[in-house]
PDB file of C-alpha atoms in Angstrom:
ATOM      1  CA  MET A  71      39.694  73.031  61.051  1.00 46.00           C
ATOM      2  CA  ASP A  72      40.128  70.442  58.320  1.00 45.00           C
ATOM      3  CA  LEU A  73      40.881  66.883  59.350  1.00 42.00           C
ATOM      4  CA  PRO A  74      43.779  65.044  57.689  1.00 47.00           C
ATOM      5  CA  HIS A  75      42.726  63.627  54.349  1.00 46.00           C
ATOM      6  CA  GLY A  76      43.492  60.004  55.337  1.00 45.00           C
ATOM      7  CA  LEU A  77      41.368  60.182  58.506  1.00 38.00           C
ATOM      8  CA  VAL A  78      38.417  61.651  56.635  1.00 39.00           C
ATOM      9  CA  THR A  79      38.646  58.941  53.984  1.00 41.00           C
ATOM     10  CA  VAL A  80      38.719  56.121  56.541  1.00 39.00           C
ATOM     11  CA  TYR A  81      35.852  57.740  58.482  1.00 38.00           C
ATOM     12  CA  LEU A  82      33.655  57.904  55.389  1.00 39.00           C
ATOM     13  CA  LEU A  83      34.601  54.325  54.508  1.00 41.00           C
ATOM     14  CA  LEU A  84      33.468  53.073  57.929  1.00 41.00           C
ATOM     15  CA  VAL A  85      30.207  55.029  57.720  1.00 40.00           C
ATOM     16  CA  SER A  86      29.443  53.618  54.285  1.00 41.00           C
ATOM     17  CA  LEU A  87      29.913  50.073  55.623  1.00 40.00           C
ATOM     18  CA  ALA A  88      28.153  50.526  58.961  1.00 41.00           C
ATOM     19  CA  GLN A  89      24.739  49.366  57.833  1.00 42.00           C
ATOM     20  CA  CYS A  90      23.973  45.738  57.140  1.00 41.00           C
ATOM     21  CA  GLN A  91      21.978  46.781  54.053  1.00 38.00           C
ATOM     22  CA  HIS A  92      25.239  46.897  52.134  1.00 38.00           C
ATOM     23  CA  TYR A  93      26.094  44.780  49.118  1.00 34.00           C
ATOM     24  CA  TYR A  94      26.710  41.683  51.245  1.00 33.00           C
ATOM     25  CA  LEU A  95      22.972  41.443  51.951  1.00 31.00           C
ATOM     26  CA  LEU A  96      22.418  41.012  48.230  1.00 31.00           C
ATOM     27  CA  ARG A  97      24.579  37.901  48.150  1.00 32.00           C
ATOM     28  CA  PRO A  98      23.013  34.395  48.114  1.00 34.00           C
ATOM     29  CA  ILE A  99      21.477  33.364  51.420  1.00 37.00           C
ATOM     30  CA  PRO A 100      23.060  30.152  52.747  1.00 39.00           C
ATOM     31  CA  SER A 101      21.033  26.988  53.090  1.00 41.00           C
ATOM     32  CA  ASP A 102      20.016  25.987  56.598  1.00 43.00           C
ATOM     33  CA  THR A 103      21.144  22.438  55.791  1.00 52.00           C
ATOM     34  CA  LEU A 104      24.829  23.451  55.622  1.00 56.00           C
ATOM     35  CA  PRO A 105      27.000  22.397  57.221  1.00 54.00           C
ATOM     36  CA  LEU A 106      25.551  18.939  57.701  1.00 55.00           C
ATOM     37  CA  LEU A 107      24.483  17.779  61.129  1.00 55.00           C
ATOM     38  CA  GLU A 108      26.371  14.837  62.552  1.00 59.00           C
ATOM     39  CA  LEU A 109      24.729  11.537  61.694  1.00 59.00           C
ATOM     40  CA  LYS A 110      23.239   9.463  64.498  1.00 68.00           C
ATOM     41  CA  GLU A 111      24.226   5.859  63.839  1.00 73.00           C
ATOM     42  CA  ASP A 112      23.090   2.700  65.607  1.00 79.00           C
ATOM     43  CA  PRO A 113      26.323   1.375  67.173  1.00 84.00           C
ATOM     44  CA  ASP A 114      25.283  -2.268  66.757  1.00 87.00           C
ATOM     45  CA  PRO A 115      27.905  -3.855  64.426  1.00 89.00           C
ATOM     46  CA  ILE A 116      25.176  -6.026  62.909  1.00 91.00           C
ATOM     47  CA  TYR A 117      24.379  -3.022  60.714  1.00 91.00           C
ATOM     48  CA  ASP A 118      27.962  -2.723  59.416  1.00 94.00           C
ATOM     49  CA  PRO A 119      28.971  -4.040  55.979  1.00 95.00           C
ATOM     50  CA  ARG A 120      31.007  -7.232  56.004  1.00 95.00           C
ATOM     51  CA  GLU A 121      34.297  -7.754  54.237  1.00 94.00           C
ATOM     52  CA  ARG A 122      32.579  -9.394  51.260  1.00 95.00           C
ATOM     53  CA  ASP A 123      30.405  -6.277  50.900  1.00 96.00           C
ATOM     54  CA  LEU A 124      33.477  -4.052  50.432  1.00 95.00           C
ATOM     55  CA  ASN A 125      34.713  -5.235  47.042  1.00 96.00           C
ATOM     56  CA  GLU A 126      36.207  -2.038  45.629  1.00 95.00           C
ATOM     57  CA  THR A 127      35.764  -3.015  41.983  1.00 95.00           C
ATOM     58  CA  GLU A 128      32.049  -3.679  42.476  1.00 96.00           C
ATOM     59  CA  LEU A 129      31.561  -0.540  44.552  1.00 96.00           C
ATOM     60  CA  ARG A 130      33.289   1.684  41.999  1.00 95.00           C
ATOM     61  CA  SER A 131      31.049   0.222  39.315  1.00 95.00           C
ATOM     62  CA  ALA A 132      27.957   0.875  41.423  1.00 95.00           C
ATOM     63  CA  LEU A 133      29.056   4.419  42.280  1.00 95.00           C
ATOM     64  CA  GLY A 134      29.882   5.491  38.742  1.00 92.00           C
ATOM     65  CA  ASP A 135      31.678   8.862  38.762  1.00 90.00           C
ATOM     66  CA  PHE A 136      34.475   8.898  41.364  1.00 93.00           C
ATOM     67  CA  ASP A 137      35.677  12.450  42.019  1.00 91.00           C
ATOM     68  CA  SER A 138      39.065  12.013  43.702  1.00 91.00           C
ATOM     69  CA  ARG A 139      39.145  15.704  44.641  1.00 90.00           C
ATOM     70  CA  PHE A 140      36.449  15.043  47.226  1.00 92.00           C
ATOM     71  CA  LEU A 141      36.463  11.264  47.713  1.00 95.00           C
ATOM     72  CA  SER A 142      39.016   8.825  49.080  1.00 95.00           C
ATOM     73  CA  VAL A 143      38.815   5.114  49.882  1.00 95.00           C
ATOM     74  CA  SER A 144      41.803   5.131  52.242  1.00 93.00           C
ATOM     75  CA  PRO A 145      42.711   7.710  54.934  1.00 91.00           C
ATOM     76  CA  PRO A 146      44.378  10.739  53.275  1.00 89.00           C
ATOM     77  CA  GLN A 147      47.912  11.464  54.484  1.00 81.00           C
ATOM     78  CA  ASP A 148      46.970  15.014  55.444  1.00 70.00           C
ATOM     79  CA  ARG A 149      43.560  15.407  57.018  1.00 62.00           C
ATOM     80  CA  TYR A 150      43.656  19.152  56.433  1.00 57.00           C
ATOM     81  CA  THR A 151      44.270  20.535  52.966  1.00 52.00           C
ATOM     82  CA  GLY A 152      46.380  23.528  53.889  1.00 46.00           C
ATOM     83  CA  ASN A 153      43.908  26.101  55.201  1.00 49.00           C
ATOM     84  CA  GLU A 154      41.785  24.501  57.922  1.00 45.00           C
ATOM     85  CA  ASP A 155      43.804  25.977  60.801  1.00 49.00           C
ATOM     86  CA  LEU A 156      44.308  29.450  59.420  1.00 49.00           C
ATOM     87  CA  GLU A 157      45.233  32.148  61.884  1.00 50.00           C
ATOM     88  CA  GLU A 158      43.782  35.626  61.422  1.00 48.00           C
ATOM     89  CA  LEU A 159      47.093  36.991  60.123  1.00 43.00           C
ATOM     90  CA  ASP A 160      47.300  34.189  57.555  1.00 51.00           C
ATOM     91  CA  LEU A 161      43.754  34.921  56.433  1.00 52.00           C
ATOM     92  CA  GLN A 162      44.456  38.624  55.986  1.00 48.00           C
ATOM     93  CA  GLN A 163      47.498  37.812  53.867  1.00 48.00           C
ATOM     94  CA  GLN A 164      45.483  35.667  51.469  1.00 60.00           C
ATOM     95  CA  ASN A 165      44.685  37.319  48.165  1.00 68.00           C
ATOM     96  CA  PRO A 166      41.040  37.188  47.073  1.00 75.00           C
ATOM     97  CA  THR A 167      40.443  35.497  43.755  1.00 71.00           C
ATOM     98  CA  GLY A 168      38.127  36.344  40.881  1.00 74.00           C
ATOM     99  CA  MET A 169      36.622  39.708  40.014  1.00 78.00           C
ATOM    100  CA  MET A 170      36.490  42.450  42.623  1.00 79.00           C
ATOM    101  CA  PRO A 171      32.861  42.975  43.758  1.00 76.00           C
ATOM    102  CA  LYS A 172      31.289  45.907  41.921  1.00 78.00           C
ATOM    103  CA  ASP A 173      30.164  47.609  45.128  1.00 76.00           C
ATOM    104  CA  ILE A 174      33.747  47.726  46.423  1.00 78.00           C
ATOM    105  CA  LYS A 175      35.075  48.778  43.037  1.00 79.00           C
ATOM    106  CA  ASN A 176      32.530  51.606  42.791  1.00 78.00           C
ATOM    107  CA  LEU A 177      32.858  52.920  46.371  1.00 77.00           C
ATOM    108  CA  ASP A 178      33.374  56.692  46.554  1.00 73.00           C
ATOM    109  CA  PHE A 179      36.578  57.300  48.518  1.00 72.00           C
ATOM    110  CA  ASP A 180      36.647  61.048  47.827  1.00 67.00           C
ATOM    111  CA  ALA A 181      36.422  62.977  51.140  1.00 61.00           C
ATOM    112  CA  GLN A 182      33.641  65.562  51.409  1.00 55.00           C
ATOM    113  CA  TRP A 183      34.762  67.997  54.129  1.00 53.00           C
ATOM    114  CA  GLY A 184      34.391  71.668  53.305  1.00 55.00           C
ATOM    115  CA  LYS A 185      35.388  71.030  49.747  1.00 61.00           C
ATOM    116  CA  LYS A 186      35.695  67.678  48.018  1.00 63.00           C
ATOM    117  CA  ARG A 187      39.139  66.143  48.049  1.00 69.00           C
ATOM    118  CA  LYS A 188      39.810  63.489  45.471  1.00 75.00           C
ATOM    119  CA  ALA A 189      41.616  60.363  46.671  1.00 74.00           C
ATOM    120  CA  SER A 190      44.632  59.361  44.646  1.00 81.00           C
ATOM    121  CA  LYS A 191      44.379  56.237  42.496  1.00 81.00           C
ATOM    122  CA  LYS A 192      47.010  54.545  44.657  1.00 85.00           C
ATOM    123  CA  LEU A 193      45.126  55.260  47.906  1.00 84.00           C
ATOM    124  CA  LYS A 194      41.826  54.186  46.355  1.00 82.00           C
ATOM    125  CA  ARG A 195      43.339  50.918  45.152  1.00 84.00           C
ATOM    126  CA  ARG A 196      44.904  50.210  48.557  1.00 85.00           C
ATOM    127  CA  LEU A 197      41.580  50.830  50.341  1.00 84.00           C
ATOM    128  CA  GLN A 198      39.734  48.637  47.840  1.00 83.00           C
ATOM    129  CA  MET A 199      42.188  45.773  48.266  1.00 85.00           C
ATOM    130  CA  TRP A 200      42.161  46.084  52.072  1.00 83.00           C
ATOM    131  CA  LEU A 201      38.363  45.999  52.189  1.00 83.00           C
ATOM    132  CA  TRP A 202      38.176  43.110  49.708  1.00 81.00           C
ATOM    133  CA  SER A 203      40.797  41.106  51.629  1.00 82.00           C
ATOM    134  CA  TYR A 204      39.155  41.757  54.994  1.00 83.00           C
ATOM    135  CA  SER A 205      35.730  40.651  53.750  1.00 85.00           C
ATOM    136  CA  PHE A 206      37.160  37.660  51.855  1.00 86.00           C
ATOM    137  CA  CYS A 207      35.647  34.348  53.015  1.00 88.00           C
ATOM    138  CA  PRO A 208      37.679  31.335  51.830  1.00 86.00           C
ATOM    139  CA  VAL A 209      36.317  27.807  51.931  1.00 89.00           C
ATOM    140  CA  LEU A 210      38.315  25.698  54.414  1.00 89.00           C
ATOM    141  CA  TYR A 211      38.547  22.057  53.351  1.00 91.00           C
ATOM    142  CA  ALA A 212      39.199  19.038  55.563  1.00 91.00           C
ATOM    143  CA  TRP A 213      38.824  15.294  55.095  1.00 93.00           C
ATOM    144  CA  ASN A 214      35.995  13.777  57.153  1.00 92.00           C
ATOM    145  CA  ASP A 215      35.653  10.098  58.014  1.00 93.00           C
ATOM    146  CA  LEU A 216      31.973   9.194  57.579  1.00 92.00           C
ATOM    147  CA  GLY A 217      32.449   5.691  58.935  1.00 92.00           C
ATOM    148  CA  ALA A 218      32.213   2.166  57.572  1.00 94.00           C
ATOM    149  CA  ARG A 219      28.602   2.549  56.423  1.00 95.00           C
ATOM    150  CA  PHE A 220      29.571   4.971  53.658  1.00 96.00           C
ATOM    151  CA  TRP A 221      31.666   4.284  50.584  1.00 97.00           C
ATOM    152  CA  PRO A 222      34.007   5.919  49.994  1.00 96.00           C
ATOM    153  CA  ARG A 223      34.125   6.707  53.707  1.00 95.00           C
ATOM    154  CA  PHE A 224      36.455   9.738  53.417  1.00 96.00           C
ATOM    155  CA  VAL A 225      34.941  12.974  52.065  1.00 95.00           C
ATOM    156  CA  ARG A 226      36.651  16.338  51.595  1.00 93.00           C
ATOM    157  CA  ALA A 227      34.107  18.696  53.120  1.00 91.00           C
ATOM    158  CA  GLY A 228      34.163  22.498  53.199  1.00 91.00           C
ATOM    159  CA  SER A 229      33.433  24.980  55.963  1.00 91.00           C
ATOM    160  CA  CYS A 230      33.535  28.771  56.347  1.00 91.00           C
ATOM    161  CA  TYR A 231      36.080  30.696  58.430  1.00 84.00           C
ATOM    162  CA  SER A 232      34.368  31.791  61.665  1.00 82.00           C
ATOM    163  CA  LYS A 233      37.098  33.016  64.035  1.00 84.00           C
ATOM    164  CA  ARG A 234      36.331  36.688  63.429  1.00 84.00           C
ATOM    165  CA  SER A 235      33.836  39.020  61.807  1.00 89.00           C
ATOM    166  CA  CYS A 236      34.361  39.786  58.118  1.00 87.00           C
ATOM    167  CA  SER A 237      32.918  43.309  58.174  1.00 85.00           C
ATOM    168  CA  VAL A 238      33.794  46.817  59.381  1.00 80.00           C
ATOM    169  CA  PRO A 239      32.251  47.528  61.853  1.00 83.00           C
ATOM    170  CA  GLU A 240      32.026  43.972  63.204  1.00 86.00           C
ATOM    171  CA  GLY A 241      28.785  42.026  63.009  1.00 89.00           C
ATOM    172  CA  MET A 242      28.794  40.142  59.733  1.00 90.00           C
ATOM    173  CA  VAL A 243      30.230  36.633  59.430  1.00 92.00           C
ATOM    174  CA  CYS A 244      31.297  34.190  56.735  1.00 92.00           C
ATOM    175  CA  LYS A 245      28.459  31.843  55.786  1.00 93.00           C
ATOM    176  CA  PRO A 246      27.918  29.147  53.133  1.00 93.00           C
ATOM    177  CA  ALA A 247      26.683  30.645  49.870  1.00 92.00           C
ATOM    178  CA  LYS A 248      27.011  27.886  47.273  1.00 92.00           C
ATOM    179  CA  SER A 249      27.277  24.122  47.353  1.00 93.00           C
ATOM    180  CA  THR A 250      27.518  21.141  45.074  1.00 91.00           C
ATOM    181  CA  HIS A 251      26.486  17.518  45.566  1.00 91.00           C
ATOM    182  CA  ILE A 252      28.548  14.384  45.231  1.00 92.00           C
ATOM    183  CA  THR A 253      27.244  10.819  45.136  1.00 94.00           C
ATOM    184  CA  LEU A 254      28.196   8.314  47.827  1.00 94.00           C
ATOM    185  CA  LEU A 255      27.079   4.788  48.590  1.00 96.00           C
ATOM    186  CA  ARG A 256      25.232   4.267  51.877  1.00 95.00           C
ATOM    187  CA  TRP A 257      24.942   0.874  53.571  1.00 95.00           C
ATOM    188  CA  ARG A 258      21.251   0.554  54.470  1.00 93.00           C
ATOM    189  CA  CYS A 259      19.658  -2.240  56.468  1.00 92.00           C
ATOM    190  CA  VAL A 260      15.957  -2.918  56.969  1.00 90.00           C
ATOM    191  CA  GLN A 261      13.970  -5.681  58.605  1.00 87.00           C
ATOM    192  CA  ARG A 262      11.884  -7.685  56.116  1.00 87.00           C
ATOM    193  CA  ARG A 263       9.857 -10.729  57.096  1.00 86.00           C
ATOM    194  CA  GLY A 264      11.909 -11.211  60.223  1.00 86.00           C
ATOM    195  CA  ALA A 265      15.244 -11.053  58.399  1.00 92.00           C
ATOM    196  CA  LEU A 266      17.763  -8.225  58.095  1.00 92.00           C
ATOM    197  CA  LYS A 267      18.228  -7.137  54.479  1.00 93.00           C
ATOM    198  CA  CYS A 268      21.137  -4.830  53.646  1.00 95.00           C
ATOM    199  CA  ALA A 269      22.375  -3.192  50.441  1.00 95.00           C
ATOM    200  CA  TRP A 270      24.400  -0.254  49.164  1.00 96.00           C
ATOM    201  CA  ILE A 271      22.215   2.629  47.964  1.00 95.00           C
ATOM    202  CA  PRO A 272      23.332   5.900  46.291  1.00 94.00           C
ATOM    203  CA  VAL A 273      22.881   9.111  48.326  1.00 93.00           C
ATOM    204  CA  GLN A 274      23.618  12.766  47.622  1.00 92.00           C
ATOM    205  CA  TYR A 275      26.082  14.521  49.940  1.00 92.00           C
ATOM    206  CA  PRO A 276      26.350  18.365  49.819  1.00 92.00           C
ATOM    207  CA  ILE A 277      29.753  20.050  49.771  1.00 92.00           C
ATOM    208  CA  ILE A 278      30.226  23.784  50.487  1.00 93.00           C
ATOM    209  CA  THR A 279      31.988  25.394  47.543  1.00 91.00           C
ATOM    210  CA  GLU A 280      31.674  29.128  48.326  1.00 91.00           C
ATOM    211  CA  CYS A 281      31.418  31.292  51.442  1.00 91.00           C
ATOM    212  CA  LYS A 282      30.221  34.916  51.593  1.00 89.00           C
ATOM    213  CA  CYS A 283      30.280  37.676  54.183  1.00 89.00           C
ATOM    214  CA  SER A 284      26.645  37.868  55.354  1.00 89.00           C
ATOM    215  CA  CYS A 285      24.519  39.353  58.106  1.00 87.00           C
ATOM    216  CA  ALA A 286      24.642  37.283  61.303  1.00 77.00           C
ATOM    217  CA  ASN A 287      20.958  36.594  61.865  1.00 73.00           C
TER     218      ASN A 287
END
């Protein structure tokens, strides 16, 4: 006896996604250095910059490019930028951006049961959009306070949504896939000839810019 067309289509869809060797495995592998580990700082205030070391005009000149999208001198009014505390329902309602992945676009939704039944364009589009939305991994941004030994001390860092699996069946998770680097100033102190010498030095700080649904290994 033939199964209903919709059930057969969903069954074949789940089978086609069951193996981890799907298109997600071909996506960029995230770096083990993201997200950053929490810095271990010496709590002794002797290593903190003094008020005269925090001249904003001089620091801006030393820093050069100041990207206000990711950097802030003062505490931002909203720590979270609108998507840090997303619930699962909110995430599912978000529309993916960019081009639909080719492997989702080219999936065969036609049911093969006795004789081949061709899925309607409307059903195919709905299944494509559902799968794309479910596997969508947005970057969640939040402002982090790095402390007084960084300038600017507030950085808008990204993370990947991790409250649920992003695959059907479950097993794959959202992981960092791409990142960029911004320049900060780091207050560094060293002992030289019995005296403490301190200065601002430029350092590179990585920011997650893209998350992908990847195998959880």
